[in-house]
Amino acid sequence: MTSETFSHTIPGQPSLPSPEQIRRAPKVLLHDHLDGGLRPATVVDLAAAIGYDKLPETDPEKLGVWFREAADSGSLERYLETFAHTCAVMQTREALFRVAAECAEDLAADGVVYAEVRYAPEQHLEAGLTLEQVVEAVNEGFREGERRARANGHRIRVGAMLTAMRHAARALEIAELTNNYRDSGVVGFDIAGAEAGFPPTRHLDAFEFLKRENNHFTIHAGEAFGLPSIWQALQWCGADRLGHGVRIIDDIEIAEDGTVKLGRLASYVRDKRIPLEMCPTSNLQTAAATSYEEHPIGLLRQLHFRATVNTDNRLMSGTSMSREFEHLVKAFGYTLDDMQWFTVNAMKSAFIPFDERLAMINDVIKPGYAELKSEWLFRQTTTGTA
Ligand SMILES: O=c1[nH]cnc2c1ncn2[C@H]1C[C@H](O)[C@@H](CO)O1
Ligand SMILES: [Zn+2]
């Protein structure tokens, strides 16, 4: 027995969730890239099928390690270079369908009940597919993955988000595509790619179009670049959520006596309940944060920002929703109540209609956590304690 055992407030009630409970806990994922979450074995298979010979490794295990190590560069630009390989093998209808189906299956097996998964359709046109064919192949893949998950006893719902690359000039076109598929599986829009030098205001026409259409979008901001990027994303572009947003911490001061002072932008983000799609492991890899223990999510949770936990790129970060939570449980001592708080935050911030979000919270998430939180009671009565 460790000394921690004696710090429980209720005898016998575990204070920290076990890895197995973390996996079974219902989780909601708002920030996950389709082209950043392939199974290494699938990358190898798809490369062989199309004769793509530029993979750095052809053994799936070694390839998985290669992606993690190559992405561990301390720079967002270098991190992004690894996507050349995944995008190269996602150029046909079959490949997109397979990757999307496996994505939904993998998330469901990890206990994710609702996910919004993004990708940039413009990066999948090299073999002649149209933007529409790309979107339809991915949507069909997600539906297939949901079916397979159900057959394996898991329930998941996956919405697609369409990303425009911030260095390119197709944002308006991708925003229109998002709008055209809003009733058929696409829940929102995003911009991604290198942040420094590519401010979101380059794509104002796309954001203005979506606002006029009453549609939803998030913007990668405050990851590799600081407060001006967050400010532009919110006040010029009108983003509903922030991808990462970690640098909001630069607008928060903690005095020696522990008093916290929020600047105007941080106050706005908290007051308006702007959701922050935080991705701890990804942030360590691109040097947007220094360690799990020092990751801004700890303070932002204490200060009641609308923080959520996400994977970003499961392949490049060697992670999953459960692993992200495991790291946070270890770093901050989070309990199942904290996990539920993050999960409810995420579900409140999703881009599906309000009544569906509410039903997910009340009928799926809360009962799931209640079940997990009550397990210790029955364990004690059935085994008896010494
Ligand atoms: O964390 C990220 N920041 C900026 N861009 C990113 C991040 N993760 C992935 N991307 C890029 C690379 C992908 O090819 C693209 C679409 O998913 O989005
Ligand atoms: Zn991202």
Short mmCIF file of C-alpha atoms and ligand atoms in Angstrom, two decimals:
data_model
loop_
_atom_site.label_atom_id
_atom_site.label_comp_id
_atom_site.label_asym_id
_atom_site.label_seq_id
_atom_site.Cartn_x
_atom_site.Cartn_y
_atom_site.Cartn_z
CA MET A 1 0.00 0.00 0.00
CA THR A 2 1.27 3.44 -0.81
CA SER A 3 0.81 6.42 1.46
CA GLU A 4 -1.59 7.77 -1.15
CA THR A 5 -4.04 5.06 -0.18
CA PHE A 6 -4.54 6.79 3.16
CA SER A 7 -5.31 10.17 1.68
CA HIS A 8 -8.73 9.06 0.43
CA THR A 9 -11.54 11.03 1.89
CA ILE A 10 -13.86 8.06 1.80
CA PRO A 11 -12.25 4.76 2.87
CA GLY A 12 -12.09 2.37 -0.06
CA GLN A 13 -13.00 4.93 -2.69
CA PRO A 14 -10.17 5.22 -5.19
CA SER A 15 -9.13 8.83 -5.72
CA LEU A 16 -7.57 8.43 -9.14
CA PRO A 17 -9.10 6.58 -12.08
CA SER A 18 -7.20 3.51 -13.26
CA PRO A 19 -6.04 3.29 -16.91
CA GLU A 20 -8.79 0.77 -17.48
CA GLN A 21 -11.47 3.13 -16.08
CA ILE A 22 -10.05 5.96 -18.16
CA ARG A 23 -10.46 3.84 -21.26
CA ARG A 24 -14.04 2.87 -20.42
CA ALA A 25 -15.05 6.43 -19.47
CA PRO A 26 -17.14 8.15 -22.18
CA LYS A 27 -14.94 10.71 -23.92
CA VAL A 28 -15.57 13.47 -26.43
CA LEU A 29 -12.96 14.49 -28.98
CA LEU A 30 -13.16 17.81 -30.84
CA HIS A 31 -9.67 18.09 -32.32
CA ASP A 32 -8.30 15.09 -34.19
CA HIS A 33 -6.77 15.10 -37.69
CA LEU A 34 -7.76 12.23 -39.98
CA ASP A 35 -4.39 12.36 -41.74
CA GLY A 36 -2.66 12.39 -38.35
CA GLY A 37 -4.34 9.28 -36.97
CA LEU A 38 -3.67 6.39 -39.36
CA ARG A 39 -2.65 3.00 -38.01
CA PRO A 40 1.04 2.50 -38.95
CA ALA A 41 0.16 -0.86 -40.53
CA THR A 42 -2.40 0.86 -42.74
CA VAL A 43 0.16 3.40 -43.93
CA VAL A 44 2.44 0.49 -44.91
CA ASP A 45 -0.39 -1.41 -46.64
CA LEU A 46 -1.66 1.57 -48.58
CA ALA A 47 1.87 2.59 -49.64
CA ALA A 48 2.53 -0.92 -50.96
CA ALA A 49 -0.77 -0.94 -52.85
CA ILE A 50 0.03 2.26 -54.76
CA GLY A 51 3.79 1.78 -55.06
CA TYR A 52 4.67 4.74 -52.82
CA ASP A 53 8.33 4.10 -52.03
CA LYS A 54 9.24 7.10 -49.89
CA LEU A 55 8.23 5.71 -46.50
CA PRO A 56 11.20 5.89 -44.13
CA GLU A 57 10.32 2.43 -42.67
CA THR A 58 8.18 -0.41 -43.93
CA ASP A 59 7.86 -2.30 -40.68
CA PRO A 60 4.70 -0.96 -39.00
CA GLU A 61 6.21 -0.85 -35.54
CA LYS A 62 9.32 0.96 -36.71
CA LEU A 63 7.22 3.30 -38.80
CA GLY A 64 5.12 4.22 -35.75
CA VAL A 65 8.31 5.06 -33.83
CA TRP A 66 9.63 7.04 -36.80
CA PHE A 67 6.49 9.22 -36.89
CA ARG A 68 6.66 9.92 -33.16
CA GLU A 69 10.34 10.75 -33.25
CA ALA A 70 10.18 12.87 -36.41
CA ALA A 71 7.27 14.82 -34.93
CA ASP A 72 9.19 15.36 -31.71
CA SER A 73 11.22 18.15 -33.25
CA GLY A 74 10.27 21.17 -31.15
CA SER A 75 8.98 22.98 -34.23
CA LEU A 76 5.49 23.03 -35.74
CA GLU A 77 6.93 23.33 -39.26
CA ARG A 78 9.03 20.14 -38.86
CA TYR A 79 6.10 18.38 -37.17
CA LEU A 80 3.95 19.15 -40.20
CA GLU A 81 6.48 17.66 -42.65
CA THR A 82 5.56 14.15 -41.49
CA PHE A 83 2.08 14.56 -43.01
CA ALA A 84 3.57 14.29 -46.51
CA HIS A 85 3.65 10.49 -46.04
CA THR A 86 0.13 10.08 -44.70
CA CYS A 87 -1.39 12.38 -47.31
CA ALA A 88 0.53 10.53 -50.04
CA VAL A 89 -1.30 7.29 -49.26
CA MET A 90 -4.75 8.93 -48.87
CA GLN A 91 -5.45 9.77 -52.52
CA THR A 92 -8.06 7.25 -53.58
CA ARG A 93 -11.67 6.63 -52.59
CA GLU A 94 -10.75 3.23 -51.15
CA ALA A 95 -7.85 4.60 -49.10
CA LEU A 96 -9.94 7.48 -47.68
CA PHE A 97 -12.81 5.13 -46.89
CA ARG A 98 -10.50 2.69 -45.10
CA VAL A 99 -8.69 5.36 -43.09
CA ALA A 100 -11.96 6.98 -42.01
CA ALA A 101 -13.56 3.65 -41.05
CA GLU A 102 -10.52 2.62 -39.01
CA CYS A 103 -10.42 6.04 -37.36
CA ALA A 104 -14.01 5.67 -36.10
CA GLU A 105 -13.31 2.09 -34.98
CA ASP A 106 -10.14 3.05 -33.09
CA LEU A 107 -11.76 6.00 -31.36
CA ALA A 108 -14.76 3.89 -30.34
CA ALA A 109 -12.52 1.14 -28.95
CA ASP A 110 -10.84 3.85 -26.87
CA GLY A 111 -14.17 4.91 -25.33
CA VAL A 112 -14.80 7.99 -27.46
CA VAL A 113 -18.57 8.45 -27.87
CA TYR A 114 -18.53 11.59 -29.96
CA ALA A 115 -15.75 12.88 -32.24
CA GLU A 116 -15.25 15.67 -34.74
CA VAL A 117 -12.45 14.58 -37.07
CA ARG A 118 -10.85 17.05 -39.49
CA TYR A 119 -8.81 16.87 -42.65
CA ALA A 120 -8.01 19.11 -45.61
CA PRO A 121 -9.86 17.87 -48.75
CA GLU A 122 -7.47 19.93 -50.94
CA GLN A 123 -4.64 17.59 -49.90
CA HIS A 124 -6.33 14.51 -51.37
CA LEU A 125 -6.75 15.46 -55.03
CA GLU A 126 -3.46 14.15 -56.45
CA ALA A 127 -4.95 11.02 -58.06
CA GLY A 128 -7.84 12.88 -59.66
CA LEU A 129 -10.59 12.85 -57.03
CA THR A 130 -12.80 15.91 -56.83
CA LEU A 131 -13.32 17.74 -53.53
CA GLU A 132 -16.84 16.27 -53.37
CA GLN A 133 -15.58 12.72 -53.95
CA VAL A 134 -13.08 13.16 -51.13
CA VAL A 135 -15.76 14.33 -48.70
CA GLU A 136 -18.13 11.53 -49.68
CA ALA A 137 -15.48 8.81 -49.36
CA VAL A 138 -14.54 10.01 -45.87
CA ASN A 139 -18.17 10.33 -44.77
CA GLU A 140 -18.95 6.82 -45.98
CA GLY A 141 -15.87 5.57 -44.14
CA PHE A 142 -17.04 7.18 -40.91
CA ARG A 143 -20.49 5.56 -41.28
CA GLU A 144 -18.85 2.18 -41.87
CA GLY A 145 -16.60 2.67 -38.82
CA GLU A 146 -19.62 3.55 -36.67
CA ARG A 147 -21.32 0.34 -37.84
CA ARG A 148 -18.25 -1.81 -37.12
CA ALA A 149 -17.92 -0.19 -33.70
CA ARG A 150 -21.55 -1.01 -32.92
CA ALA A 151 -20.99 -4.61 -33.96
CA ASN A 152 -18.16 -4.69 -31.40
CA GLY A 153 -20.33 -3.29 -28.63
CA HIS A 154 -19.21 0.36 -28.85
CA ARG A 155 -21.28 3.41 -29.63
CA ILE A 156 -19.72 6.35 -31.40
CA ARG A 157 -20.87 9.23 -33.53
CA VAL A 158 -18.33 10.91 -35.80
CA GLY A 159 -18.73 14.26 -37.56
CA ALA A 160 -16.34 15.46 -40.24
CA MET A 161 -14.73 18.90 -40.18
CA LEU A 162 -13.20 20.36 -43.31
CA THR A 163 -9.88 22.14 -42.96
CA ALA A 164 -8.36 24.69 -45.33
CA MET A 165 -4.57 25.01 -45.30
CA ARG A 166 -3.58 28.48 -44.12
CA HIS A 167 -0.64 28.85 -46.55
CA ALA A 168 -2.90 28.03 -49.53
CA ALA A 169 -5.69 30.07 -51.11
CA ARG A 170 -8.65 27.70 -51.18
CA ALA A 171 -10.32 28.63 -47.90
CA LEU A 172 -13.48 30.10 -49.43
CA GLU A 173 -13.92 27.07 -51.67
CA ILE A 174 -13.51 24.72 -48.68
CA ALA A 175 -15.90 26.85 -46.63
CA GLU A 176 -18.49 26.50 -49.42
CA LEU A 177 -17.87 22.75 -49.48
CA THR A 178 -18.44 22.65 -45.72
CA ASN A 179 -21.72 24.44 -46.16
CA ASN A 180 -22.86 22.19 -49.01
CA TYR A 181 -22.33 19.07 -46.86
CA ARG A 182 -23.64 20.48 -43.58
CA ASP A 183 -26.66 18.17 -43.60
CA SER A 184 -24.65 15.16 -44.73
CA GLY A 185 -21.97 14.52 -42.17
CA VAL A 186 -19.85 17.69 -42.16
CA VAL A 187 -20.21 19.67 -38.93
CA GLY A 188 -17.77 22.54 -39.34
CA PHE A 189 -14.71 24.22 -40.79
CA ASP A 190 -11.13 24.88 -39.63
CA ILE A 191 -7.85 26.31 -40.84
CA ALA A 192 -4.54 24.56 -40.08
CA GLY A 193 -0.90 24.48 -41.10
CA ALA A 194 2.07 26.67 -40.16
CA GLU A 195 0.86 29.55 -38.00
CA ALA A 196 3.73 32.05 -38.04
CA GLY A 197 3.48 34.19 -41.18
CA PHE A 198 -0.01 32.94 -42.04
CA PRO A 199 -2.50 34.91 -39.94
CA PRO A 200 -6.11 33.76 -40.02
CA THR A 201 -7.19 37.14 -41.45
CA ARG A 202 -5.80 35.94 -44.81
CA HIS A 203 -8.99 33.90 -45.00
CA LEU A 204 -11.56 36.44 -43.85
CA ASP A 205 -13.73 35.83 -46.91
CA ALA A 206 -14.19 32.20 -45.88
CA PHE A 207 -15.09 33.07 -42.29
CA GLU A 208 -17.48 35.80 -43.36
CA PHE A 209 -19.18 33.42 -45.74
CA LEU A 210 -19.67 30.84 -42.97
CA LYS A 211 -21.00 33.45 -40.56
CA ARG A 212 -23.53 34.61 -43.14
CA GLU A 213 -24.60 30.98 -43.50
CA ASN A 214 -24.91 30.54 -39.70
CA ASN A 215 -22.28 27.80 -39.90
CA HIS A 216 -19.57 26.86 -37.40
CA PHE A 217 -15.79 27.07 -37.45
CA THR A 218 -12.72 26.74 -35.32
CA ILE A 219 -9.25 28.13 -36.02
CA HIS A 220 -5.84 26.72 -35.07
CA ALA A 221 -4.52 29.68 -33.08
CA GLY A 222 -2.16 30.36 -30.21
CA GLU A 223 -0.11 27.21 -30.76
CA ALA A 224 3.14 28.25 -32.48
CA PHE A 225 2.29 31.92 -32.37
CA GLY A 226 1.05 34.02 -29.48
CA LEU A 227 -1.79 36.26 -28.41
CA PRO A 228 -2.15 38.25 -31.67
CA SER A 229 -3.11 35.04 -33.44
CA ILE A 230 -5.81 34.26 -30.85
CA TRP A 231 -7.04 37.85 -30.93
CA GLN A 232 -7.35 37.80 -34.73
CA ALA A 233 -9.06 34.41 -34.72
CA LEU A 234 -11.71 35.67 -32.31
CA GLN A 235 -12.12 39.36 -33.01
CA TRP A 236 -11.49 39.57 -36.75
CA CYS A 237 -12.56 36.13 -37.88
CA GLY A 238 -15.23 35.27 -35.29
CA ALA A 239 -14.08 31.73 -34.48
CA ASP A 240 -16.50 29.65 -32.40
CA ARG A 241 -13.61 27.70 -30.84
CA LEU A 242 -9.81 27.85 -30.70
CA GLY A 243 -7.62 24.99 -31.89
CA HIS A 244 -5.05 24.71 -29.08
CA GLY A 245 -5.23 28.29 -27.77
CA VAL A 246 -2.51 27.42 -25.22
CA ARG A 247 -0.81 30.80 -25.53
CA ILE A 248 -3.81 32.43 -23.85
CA ILE A 249 -1.69 31.73 -20.78
CA ASP A 250 0.50 34.70 -21.83
CA ASP A 251 -2.41 36.98 -20.92
CA ILE A 252 -2.70 35.60 -17.39
CA GLU A 253 -0.53 36.89 -14.56
CA ILE A 254 -0.07 35.20 -11.24
CA ALA A 255 1.27 37.46 -8.51
CA GLU A 256 3.62 36.22 -5.79
CA ASP A 257 0.72 35.96 -3.33
CA GLY A 258 -1.09 33.72 -5.80
CA THR A 259 -3.58 36.34 -7.00
CA VAL A 260 -4.57 35.76 -10.59
CA LYS A 261 -5.05 38.63 -13.02
CA LEU A 262 -6.55 38.04 -16.47
CA GLY A 263 -5.78 40.44 -19.31
CA ARG A 264 -8.55 41.69 -21.59
CA LEU A 265 -8.22 38.85 -24.10
CA ALA A 266 -8.03 36.08 -21.49
CA SER A 267 -11.06 37.60 -19.73
CA TYR A 268 -12.96 37.66 -23.00
CA VAL A 269 -12.12 34.02 -23.70
CA ARG A 270 -13.25 32.95 -20.25
CA ASP A 271 -16.30 35.23 -20.02
CA LYS A 272 -17.60 34.21 -23.44
CA ARG A 273 -16.92 30.53 -22.67
CA ILE A 274 -14.76 30.17 -25.81
CA PRO A 275 -13.83 26.48 -26.04
CA LEU A 276 -10.11 25.71 -26.04
CA GLU A 277 -9.24 22.52 -27.92
CA MET A 278 -6.15 21.59 -25.93
CA CYS A 279 -3.77 18.86 -27.12
CA PRO A 280 -1.10 18.33 -24.44
CA THR A 281 1.19 15.77 -26.10
CA SER A 282 1.19 17.58 -29.43
CA ASN A 283 2.13 20.79 -27.59
CA LEU A 284 5.14 19.11 -25.98
CA GLN A 285 6.32 17.91 -29.39
CA THR A 286 6.10 21.33 -31.02
CA ALA A 287 7.47 23.07 -27.89
CA ALA A 288 4.22 24.99 -27.31
CA ALA A 289 4.48 23.63 -23.74
CA THR A 290 7.38 22.27 -21.69
CA SER A 291 5.93 19.35 -19.70
CA TYR A 292 2.60 17.81 -18.76
CA GLU A 293 2.98 19.20 -15.23
CA GLU A 294 3.52 22.71 -16.57
CA HIS A 295 0.97 22.49 -19.36
CA PRO A 296 -1.38 25.52 -19.20
CA ILE A 297 -4.40 23.19 -19.08
CA GLY A 298 -3.80 22.76 -15.32
CA LEU A 299 -4.23 26.46 -14.58
CA LEU A 300 -6.97 26.95 -17.16
CA ARG A 301 -9.00 24.17 -15.58
CA GLN A 302 -8.58 25.76 -12.13
CA LEU A 303 -9.68 29.10 -13.52
CA HIS A 304 -12.74 27.52 -15.16
CA PHE A 305 -11.91 28.30 -18.76
CA ARG A 306 -13.91 26.13 -21.22
CA ALA A 307 -10.93 23.75 -21.64
CA THR A 308 -11.22 20.43 -23.47
CA VAL A 309 -8.78 17.53 -23.91
CA ASN A 310 -7.86 16.32 -27.41
CA THR A 311 -5.42 14.14 -29.33
CA ASP A 312 -4.52 16.32 -32.37
CA ASN A 313 -2.56 13.58 -34.20
CA ARG A 314 -2.69 10.11 -32.71
CA LEU A 315 -0.05 8.72 -35.07
CA MET A 316 2.50 11.53 -34.77
CA SER A 317 2.01 11.82 -31.02
CA GLY A 318 1.66 8.09 -30.34
CA THR A 319 -1.43 8.94 -28.34
CA SER A 320 -5.14 8.38 -27.80
CA MET A 321 -7.79 10.13 -25.73
CA SER A 322 -7.15 7.66 -22.90
CA ARG A 323 -3.42 8.33 -22.99
CA GLU A 324 -3.94 12.09 -22.91
CA PHE A 325 -6.10 11.67 -19.81
CA GLU A 326 -3.60 9.27 -18.23
CA HIS A 327 -0.90 11.93 -18.55
CA LEU A 328 -3.19 14.55 -17.03
CA VAL A 329 -4.28 12.29 -14.18
CA LYS A 330 -0.61 11.72 -13.38
CA ALA A 331 0.38 15.38 -13.71
CA PHE A 332 -2.57 17.01 -11.93
CA GLY A 333 -4.21 14.22 -9.91
CA TYR A 334 -7.41 14.50 -11.92
CA THR A 335 -10.33 12.37 -10.75
CA LEU A 336 -13.30 10.97 -12.67
CA ASP A 337 -15.11 14.20 -11.76
CA ASP A 338 -12.40 16.20 -13.54
CA MET A 339 -12.62 13.88 -16.54
CA GLN A 340 -16.38 14.36 -16.61
CA TRP A 341 -15.90 18.15 -16.41
CA PHE A 342 -13.61 18.13 -19.46
CA THR A 343 -15.94 15.78 -21.32
CA VAL A 344 -19.06 17.82 -20.63
CA ASN A 345 -17.12 20.96 -21.66
CA ALA A 346 -16.27 19.28 -24.95
CA MET A 347 -19.81 18.08 -25.59
CA LYS A 348 -21.21 21.55 -24.85
CA SER A 349 -18.76 22.93 -27.42
CA ALA A 350 -19.49 20.46 -30.22
CA PHE A 351 -20.87 21.69 -33.53
CA ILE A 352 -23.98 19.48 -33.59
CA PRO A 353 -27.41 20.84 -32.58
CA PHE A 354 -28.05 21.81 -28.95
CA ASP A 355 -30.71 19.17 -28.29
CA GLU A 356 -28.35 16.41 -29.43
CA ARG A 357 -25.49 17.78 -27.29
CA LEU A 358 -27.77 17.91 -24.29
CA ALA A 359 -28.97 14.34 -24.83
CA MET A 360 -25.37 13.17 -25.16
CA ILE A 361 -24.49 14.87 -21.87
CA ASN A 362 -27.54 13.67 -19.93
CA ASP A 363 -28.09 10.24 -21.44
CA VAL A 364 -24.57 9.06 -22.32
CA ILE A 365 -21.84 11.02 -20.54
CA LYS A 366 -23.27 11.56 -17.07
CA PRO A 367 -24.65 8.00 -16.71
CA GLY A 368 -21.28 6.64 -17.94
CA TYR A 369 -19.36 8.52 -15.28
CA ALA A 370 -21.94 7.70 -12.60
CA GLU A 371 -21.47 4.02 -13.39
CA LEU A 372 -17.68 4.28 -13.12
CA LYS A 373 -17.79 6.39 -9.99
CA SER A 374 -20.02 3.85 -8.24
CA GLU A 375 -17.93 0.78 -9.08
CA TRP A 376 -15.90 0.89 -5.88
CA LEU A 377 -19.05 0.47 -3.79
CA PHE A 378 -19.87 -2.88 -5.30
CA ARG A 379 -16.29 -4.07 -5.37
CA GLN A 380 -16.17 -3.56 -1.63
CA THR A 381 -19.39 -5.40 -0.82
CA THR A 382 -18.71 -8.38 -3.08
CA THR A 383 -15.11 -9.06 -2.07
CA GLY A 384 -15.33 -7.95 1.56
CA THR A 385 -12.44 -5.99 3.02
CA ALA A 386 -9.87 -7.14 5.48
O1 LIG B 1 -1.41 21.04 -34.53
C1 LIG B 1 -1.48 21.38 -35.71
N1 LIG B 1 -1.30 22.68 -36.04
C2 LIG B 1 -1.41 23.13 -37.33
N2 LIG B 1 -1.67 22.32 -38.35
C3 LIG B 1 -1.82 21.01 -38.07
C4 LIG B 1 -1.73 20.49 -36.79
N3 LIG B 1 -1.90 19.16 -36.84
C5 LIG B 1 -2.11 18.86 -38.13
N4 LIG B 1 -2.05 19.96 -38.87
C6 LIG B 1 -2.20 20.08 -40.32
C7 LIG B 1 -1.48 18.97 -41.07
C8 LIG B 1 -2.56 18.22 -41.77
O2 LIG B 1 -2.14 17.77 -43.05
C9 LIG B 1 -3.67 19.25 -41.89
C10 LIG B 1 -5.05 18.72 -42.13
O3 LIG B 1 -5.43 17.74 -41.24
O4 LIG B 1 -3.56 19.95 -40.66
ZN ZN B 2 -4.44 20.37 -34.98
#
